Amino acid sequence: MAEIKLVRLSESDREQFILDNQEAFNYGALEEFGRRDDHFEEDGQIISRETIEQSIDSGEAYRIVCDGQNVGGVILRVEGENGDLDILFVSTRVHSRGIGYAAWCEVEKLHPEVKLWETVTPYFEKRNIHFYVNRCGFHIVEFYNSHHPDPRDPEMSEQIDEQFPDGMFRFEKRMG
């Protein structure tokens, strides 16, 4: 497993973090759908600048650092014993080296008080689904789609209908 550190995102690195995040998310969509993709939020981005900025502003953002190099990022929201993994990305140039899993292990160490972690990912992100279920120990607990919207987040339901018409999976990981 790669030795990594989570380093709090600095304001001076915010712009590059956003660009790196978009590049990583675009990779999965382009790999699945090619250039004809229609799942993008804005100007060829699978995840918009606005979405990432809202995530950063409402949570804890960290750079994933390996051997002194920024290789990804993670954004979390924690309230008491509940944690939401809002965004986790690893640079495509270092995929399949255990960095994502090592980063997730660091997240768990960072917040030992969390008893229930949640996250979501689009249906087409097979790589993410494998990662969350087979590597990190999450379980798929719900499938959001036009017939079963997220009752807790109407905005997400609209986004699913428009951007991910085939739906999104919700995952949970119960600790201990």
PDB file of C-alpha atoms in Angstrom:
ATOM      1  CA  MET A   1       0.000   0.000   0.000  1.00  0.00           C
ATOM      2  CA  ALA A   2       1.255   3.472  -0.876  1.00  0.00           C
ATOM      3  CA  GLU A   3       2.334   5.726   1.981  1.00  0.00           C
ATOM      4  CA  ILE A   4       0.299   8.865   1.716  1.00  0.00           C
ATOM      5  CA  LYS A   5      -0.653  11.878   3.796  1.00  0.00           C
ATOM      6  CA  LEU A   6      -3.792  13.963   3.862  1.00  0.00           C
ATOM      7  CA  VAL A   7      -2.883  17.656   3.906  1.00  0.00           C
ATOM      8  CA  ARG A   8      -5.527  20.320   4.504  1.00  0.00           C
ATOM      9  CA  LEU A   9      -6.260  22.167   1.268  1.00  0.00           C
ATOM     10  CA  SER A  10      -4.645  25.604   1.184  1.00  0.00           C
ATOM     11  CA  GLU A  11      -6.302  28.577  -0.460  1.00  0.00           C
ATOM     12  CA  SER A  12      -3.321  28.903  -2.813  1.00  0.00           C
ATOM     13  CA  ASP A  13      -3.919  25.331  -4.073  1.00  0.00           C
ATOM     14  CA  ARG A  14      -7.714  25.630  -4.431  1.00  0.00           C
ATOM     15  CA  GLU A  15      -7.727  26.362  -8.183  1.00  0.00           C
ATOM     16  CA  GLN A  16      -5.410  23.463  -9.033  1.00  0.00           C
ATOM     17  CA  PHE A  17      -7.420  21.157  -6.745  1.00  0.00           C
ATOM     18  CA  ILE A  18     -10.577  21.997  -8.716  1.00  0.00           C
ATOM     19  CA  LEU A  19      -8.851  21.407 -12.063  1.00  0.00           C
ATOM     20  CA  ASP A  20      -7.297  18.132 -10.872  1.00  0.00           C
ATOM     21  CA  ASN A  21     -10.685  16.996  -9.561  1.00  0.00           C
ATOM     22  CA  GLN A  22     -12.396  17.742 -12.877  1.00  0.00           C
ATOM     23  CA  GLU A  23      -9.683  15.935 -14.831  1.00  0.00           C
ATOM     24  CA  ALA A  24     -10.037  12.819 -12.672  1.00  0.00           C
ATOM     25  CA  PHE A  25     -13.850  12.755 -12.925  1.00  0.00           C
ATOM     26  CA  ASN A  26     -13.792  13.405 -16.686  1.00  0.00           C
ATOM     27  CA  TYR A  27     -11.505  10.406 -17.153  1.00  0.00           C
ATOM     28  CA  GLY A  28     -14.180   7.979 -15.913  1.00  0.00           C
ATOM     29  CA  ALA A  29     -16.896   9.487 -18.089  1.00  0.00           C
ATOM     30  CA  LEU A  30     -14.726   9.627 -21.191  1.00  0.00           C
ATOM     31  CA  GLU A  31     -13.542   6.063 -20.577  1.00  0.00           C
ATOM     32  CA  GLU A  32     -17.163   4.891 -20.394  1.00  0.00           C
ATOM     33  CA  PHE A  33     -18.872   7.090 -22.975  1.00  0.00           C
ATOM     34  CA  GLY A  34     -16.152   8.561 -25.170  1.00  0.00           C
ATOM     35  CA  ARG A  35     -16.239  12.104 -26.518  1.00  0.00           C
ATOM     36  CA  ARG A  36     -19.942  11.854 -27.382  1.00  0.00           C
ATOM     37  CA  ASP A  37     -20.805  11.980 -23.683  1.00  0.00           C
ATOM     38  CA  ASP A  38     -23.835  14.008 -22.575  1.00  0.00           C
ATOM     39  CA  HIS A  39     -23.388  13.571 -18.812  1.00  0.00           C
ATOM     40  CA  PHE A  40     -21.337  16.716 -18.310  1.00  0.00           C
ATOM     41  CA  GLU A  41     -22.510  19.506 -15.975  1.00  0.00           C
ATOM     42  CA  GLU A  42     -20.796  22.406 -17.749  1.00  0.00           C
ATOM     43  CA  ASP A  43     -18.366  23.073 -20.580  1.00  0.00           C
ATOM     44  CA  GLY A  44     -17.177  19.481 -20.919  1.00  0.00           C
ATOM     45  CA  GLN A  45     -16.868  18.868 -17.161  1.00  0.00           C
ATOM     46  CA  ILE A  46     -18.545  15.864 -15.537  1.00  0.00           C
ATOM     47  CA  ILE A  47     -18.438  17.792 -12.250  1.00  0.00           C
ATOM     48  CA  SER A  48     -18.829  21.546 -12.325  1.00  0.00           C
ATOM     49  CA  ARG A  49     -16.610  24.109 -10.673  1.00  0.00           C
ATOM     50  CA  GLU A  50     -19.666  25.255  -8.691  1.00  0.00           C
ATOM     51  CA  THR A  51     -20.293  21.735  -7.362  1.00  0.00           C
ATOM     52  CA  ILE A  52     -16.669  21.336  -6.281  1.00  0.00           C
ATOM     53  CA  GLU A  53     -16.539  24.800  -4.701  1.00  0.00           C
ATOM     54  CA  GLN A  54     -19.748  24.149  -2.744  1.00  0.00           C
ATOM     55  CA  SER A  55     -18.264  20.882  -1.555  1.00  0.00           C
ATOM     56  CA  ILE A  56     -15.017  22.535  -0.457  1.00  0.00           C
ATOM     57  CA  ASP A  57     -16.857  25.369   1.283  1.00  0.00           C
ATOM     58  CA  SER A  58     -19.228  23.082   3.198  1.00  0.00           C
ATOM     59  CA  GLY A  59     -16.731  20.414   4.210  1.00  0.00           C
ATOM     60  CA  GLU A  60     -13.138  19.503   4.971  1.00  0.00           C
ATOM     61  CA  ALA A  61     -10.917  19.396   1.886  1.00  0.00           C
ATOM     62  CA  TYR A  62      -7.566  17.612   1.818  1.00  0.00           C
ATOM     63  CA  ARG A  63      -4.867  16.980  -0.728  1.00  0.00           C
ATOM     64  CA  ILE A  64      -3.694  13.394  -1.068  1.00  0.00           C
ATOM     65  CA  VAL A  65       0.110  13.635  -1.037  1.00  0.00           C
ATOM     66  CA  CYS A  66       2.468  10.799  -1.982  1.00  0.00           C
ATOM     67  CA  ASP A  67       6.241  11.279  -1.994  1.00  0.00           C
ATOM     68  CA  GLY A  68       5.767  15.047  -1.734  1.00  0.00           C
ATOM     69  CA  GLN A  69       3.516  15.194  -4.821  1.00  0.00           C
ATOM     70  CA  ASN A  70      -0.182  16.069  -4.950  1.00  0.00           C
ATOM     71  CA  VAL A  71      -1.844  12.962  -6.355  1.00  0.00           C
ATOM     72  CA  GLY A  72      -5.506  13.545  -5.533  1.00  0.00           C
ATOM     73  CA  GLY A  73      -7.946  14.961  -3.075  1.00  0.00           C
ATOM     74  CA  VAL A  74     -10.785  14.217  -0.724  1.00  0.00           C
ATOM     75  CA  ILE A  75     -13.672  16.278   0.630  1.00  0.00           C
ATOM     76  CA  LEU A  76     -15.561  15.130   3.717  1.00  0.00           C
ATOM     77  CA  ARG A  77     -18.466  16.331   5.796  1.00  0.00           C
ATOM     78  CA  VAL A  78     -18.670  15.031   9.350  1.00  0.00           C
ATOM     79  CA  GLU A  79     -21.465  15.636  11.844  1.00  0.00           C
ATOM     80  CA  GLY A  80     -21.055  13.698  15.060  1.00  0.00           C
ATOM     81  CA  GLU A  81     -21.046   9.983  14.257  1.00  0.00           C
ATOM     82  CA  ASN A  82     -22.070  10.475  10.612  1.00  0.00           C
ATOM     83  CA  GLY A  83     -19.648  11.102   7.793  1.00  0.00           C
ATOM     84  CA  ASP A  84     -20.198  11.866   4.138  1.00  0.00           C
ATOM     85  CA  LEU A  85     -17.463  11.178   1.629  1.00  0.00           C
ATOM     86  CA  ASP A  86     -18.399  13.941  -0.761  1.00  0.00           C
ATOM     87  CA  ILE A  87     -15.495  13.631  -3.201  1.00  0.00           C
ATOM     88  CA  LEU A  88     -12.467  11.383  -3.480  1.00  0.00           C
ATOM     89  CA  PHE A  89     -10.263  11.502  -6.547  1.00  0.00           C
ATOM     90  CA  VAL A  90      -6.850  10.210  -7.555  1.00  0.00           C
ATOM     91  CA  SER A  91      -4.861  11.502 -10.507  1.00  0.00           C
ATOM     92  CA  THR A  92      -5.148   9.205 -13.505  1.00  0.00           C
ATOM     93  CA  ARG A  93      -1.352   9.100 -13.777  1.00  0.00           C
ATOM     94  CA  VAL A  94      -1.165   7.150 -10.483  1.00  0.00           C
ATOM     95  CA  HIS A  95      -4.219   4.872 -10.753  1.00  0.00           C
ATOM     96  CA  SER A  96      -3.910   1.277  -9.565  1.00  0.00           C
ATOM     97  CA  ARG A  97      -1.118   1.975  -7.066  1.00  0.00           C
ATOM     98  CA  GLY A  98      -3.190   1.725  -3.880  1.00  0.00           C
ATOM     99  CA  ILE A  99      -3.301   5.490  -3.342  1.00  0.00           C
ATOM    100  CA  GLY A 100      -7.092   5.746  -3.153  1.00  0.00           C
ATOM    101  CA  TYR A 101      -7.311   2.939  -0.624  1.00  0.00           C
ATOM    102  CA  ALA A 102      -4.452   4.368   1.447  1.00  0.00           C
ATOM    103  CA  ALA A 103      -6.218   7.751   1.408  1.00  0.00           C
ATOM    104  CA  TRP A 104      -9.463   6.134   2.567  1.00  0.00           C
ATOM    105  CA  CYS A 105      -7.590   4.439   5.446  1.00  0.00           C
ATOM    106  CA  GLU A 106      -6.242   7.865   6.449  1.00  0.00           C
ATOM    107  CA  VAL A 107      -9.778   9.297   6.374  1.00  0.00           C
ATOM    108  CA  GLU A 108     -10.931   6.595   8.778  1.00  0.00           C
ATOM    109  CA  LYS A 109      -8.000   7.379  11.114  1.00  0.00           C
ATOM    110  CA  LEU A 110      -8.735  11.101  10.875  1.00  0.00           C
ATOM    111  CA  HIS A 111     -12.328  10.602  12.045  1.00  0.00           C
ATOM    112  CA  PRO A 112     -12.528   7.592  14.391  1.00  0.00           C
ATOM    113  CA  GLU A 113     -15.739   9.044  15.856  1.00  0.00           C
ATOM    114  CA  VAL A 114     -17.650   8.323  12.645  1.00  0.00           C
ATOM    115  CA  LYS A 115     -19.812   5.211  12.908  1.00  0.00           C
ATOM    116  CA  LEU A 116     -21.524   5.518   9.524  1.00  0.00           C
ATOM    117  CA  TRP A 117     -19.920   6.725   6.301  1.00  0.00           C
ATOM    118  CA  GLU A 118     -21.964   7.437   3.173  1.00  0.00           C
ATOM    119  CA  THR A 119     -21.155   8.298  -0.427  1.00  0.00           C
ATOM    120  CA  VAL A 120     -22.731   8.151  -3.890  1.00  0.00           C
ATOM    121  CA  THR A 121     -21.423   7.464  -7.377  1.00  0.00           C
ATOM    122  CA  PRO A 122     -23.010   7.307 -10.832  1.00  0.00           C
ATOM    123  CA  TYR A 123     -24.049   3.889 -12.155  1.00  0.00           C
ATOM    124  CA  PHE A 124     -21.443   4.013 -14.945  1.00  0.00           C
ATOM    125  CA  GLU A 125     -18.419   4.440 -12.654  1.00  0.00           C
ATOM    126  CA  LYS A 126     -17.536   0.746 -12.486  1.00  0.00           C
ATOM    127  CA  ARG A 127     -14.077   1.567 -11.184  1.00  0.00           C
ATOM    128  CA  ASN A 128     -15.590   3.557  -8.274  1.00  0.00           C
ATOM    129  CA  ILE A 129     -18.150   0.864  -7.496  1.00  0.00           C
ATOM    130  CA  HIS A 130     -15.395  -1.754  -7.328  1.00  0.00           C
ATOM    131  CA  PHE A 131     -13.277   0.552  -5.154  1.00  0.00           C
ATOM    132  CA  TYR A 132     -15.994   1.358  -2.616  1.00  0.00           C
ATOM    133  CA  VAL A 133     -17.399  -2.170  -2.339  1.00  0.00           C
ATOM    134  CA  ASN A 134     -14.416  -4.472  -2.826  1.00  0.00           C
ATOM    135  CA  ARG A 135     -11.575  -2.347  -1.457  1.00  0.00           C
ATOM    136  CA  CYS A 136     -13.091  -0.051   1.189  1.00  0.00           C
ATOM    137  CA  GLY A 137     -15.893  -2.225   2.571  1.00  0.00           C
ATOM    138  CA  PHE A 138     -18.895  -0.087   1.629  1.00  0.00           C
ATOM    139  CA  HIS A 139     -22.235  -1.674   0.747  1.00  0.00           C
ATOM    140  CA  ILE A 140     -24.657  -0.500  -1.920  1.00  0.00           C
ATOM    141  CA  VAL A 141     -27.821   0.342  -0.017  1.00  0.00           C
ATOM    142  CA  GLU A 142     -29.878   2.303  -2.508  1.00  0.00           C
ATOM    143  CA  PHE A 143     -30.199   3.036  -6.209  1.00  0.00           C
ATOM    144  CA  TYR A 144     -31.443   6.548  -6.972  1.00  0.00           C
ATOM    145  CA  ASN A 145     -33.188   7.038 -10.289  1.00  0.00           C
ATOM    146  CA  SER A 146     -36.239   8.751 -11.773  1.00  0.00           C
ATOM    147  CA  HIS A 147     -38.509   6.193 -10.072  1.00  0.00           C
ATOM    148  CA  HIS A 148     -36.693   6.352  -6.727  1.00  0.00           C
ATOM    149  CA  PRO A 149     -35.267   9.839  -6.037  1.00  0.00           C
ATOM    150  CA  ASP A 150     -33.203  10.693  -2.973  1.00  0.00           C
ATOM    151  CA  PRO A 151     -35.838  11.759  -0.423  1.00  0.00           C
ATOM    152  CA  ARG A 152     -33.238  13.762   1.551  1.00  0.00           C
ATOM    153  CA  ASP A 153     -31.885  15.796  -1.354  1.00  0.00           C
ATOM    154  CA  PRO A 154     -34.330  17.101  -3.993  1.00  0.00           C
ATOM    155  CA  GLU A 155     -31.511  18.937  -5.812  1.00  0.00           C
ATOM    156  CA  MET A 156     -29.621  15.668  -6.207  1.00  0.00           C
ATOM    157  CA  SER A 157     -32.778  14.077  -7.610  1.00  0.00           C
ATOM    158  CA  GLU A 158     -32.998  16.793 -10.261  1.00  0.00           C
ATOM    159  CA  GLN A 159     -29.303  16.322 -11.052  1.00  0.00           C
ATOM    160  CA  ILE A 160     -29.791  12.575 -11.394  1.00  0.00           C
ATOM    161  CA  ASP A 161     -32.696  13.063 -13.810  1.00  0.00           C
ATOM    162  CA  GLU A 162     -30.767  15.550 -15.950  1.00  0.00           C
ATOM    163  CA  GLN A 163     -27.156  14.420 -15.722  1.00  0.00           C
ATOM    164  CA  PHE A 164     -27.363  10.761 -14.697  1.00  0.00           C
ATOM    165  CA  PRO A 165     -30.708   9.536 -16.079  1.00  0.00           C
ATOM    166  CA  ASP A 166     -29.646   5.941 -15.460  1.00  0.00           C
ATOM    167  CA  GLY A 167     -29.159   6.652 -11.769  1.00  0.00           C
ATOM    168  CA  MET A 168     -26.669   6.719  -8.925  1.00  0.00           C
ATOM    169  CA  PHE A 169     -25.753   4.237  -6.218  1.00  0.00           C
ATOM    170  CA  ARG A 170     -25.694   5.205  -2.536  1.00  0.00           C
ATOM    171  CA  PHE A 171     -23.163   3.393  -0.387  1.00  0.00           C
ATOM    172  CA  GLU A 172     -22.806   2.995   3.378  1.00  0.00           C
ATOM    173  CA  LYS A 173     -19.996   1.749   5.538  1.00  0.00           C
ATOM    174  CA  ARG A 174     -20.791   0.968   9.164  1.00  0.00           C
ATOM    175  CA  MET A 175     -17.737   1.104  11.380  1.00  0.00           C
ATOM    176  CA  GLY A 176     -16.966  -1.279  14.223  1.00  0.00           C
TER     177      GLY A 176
END
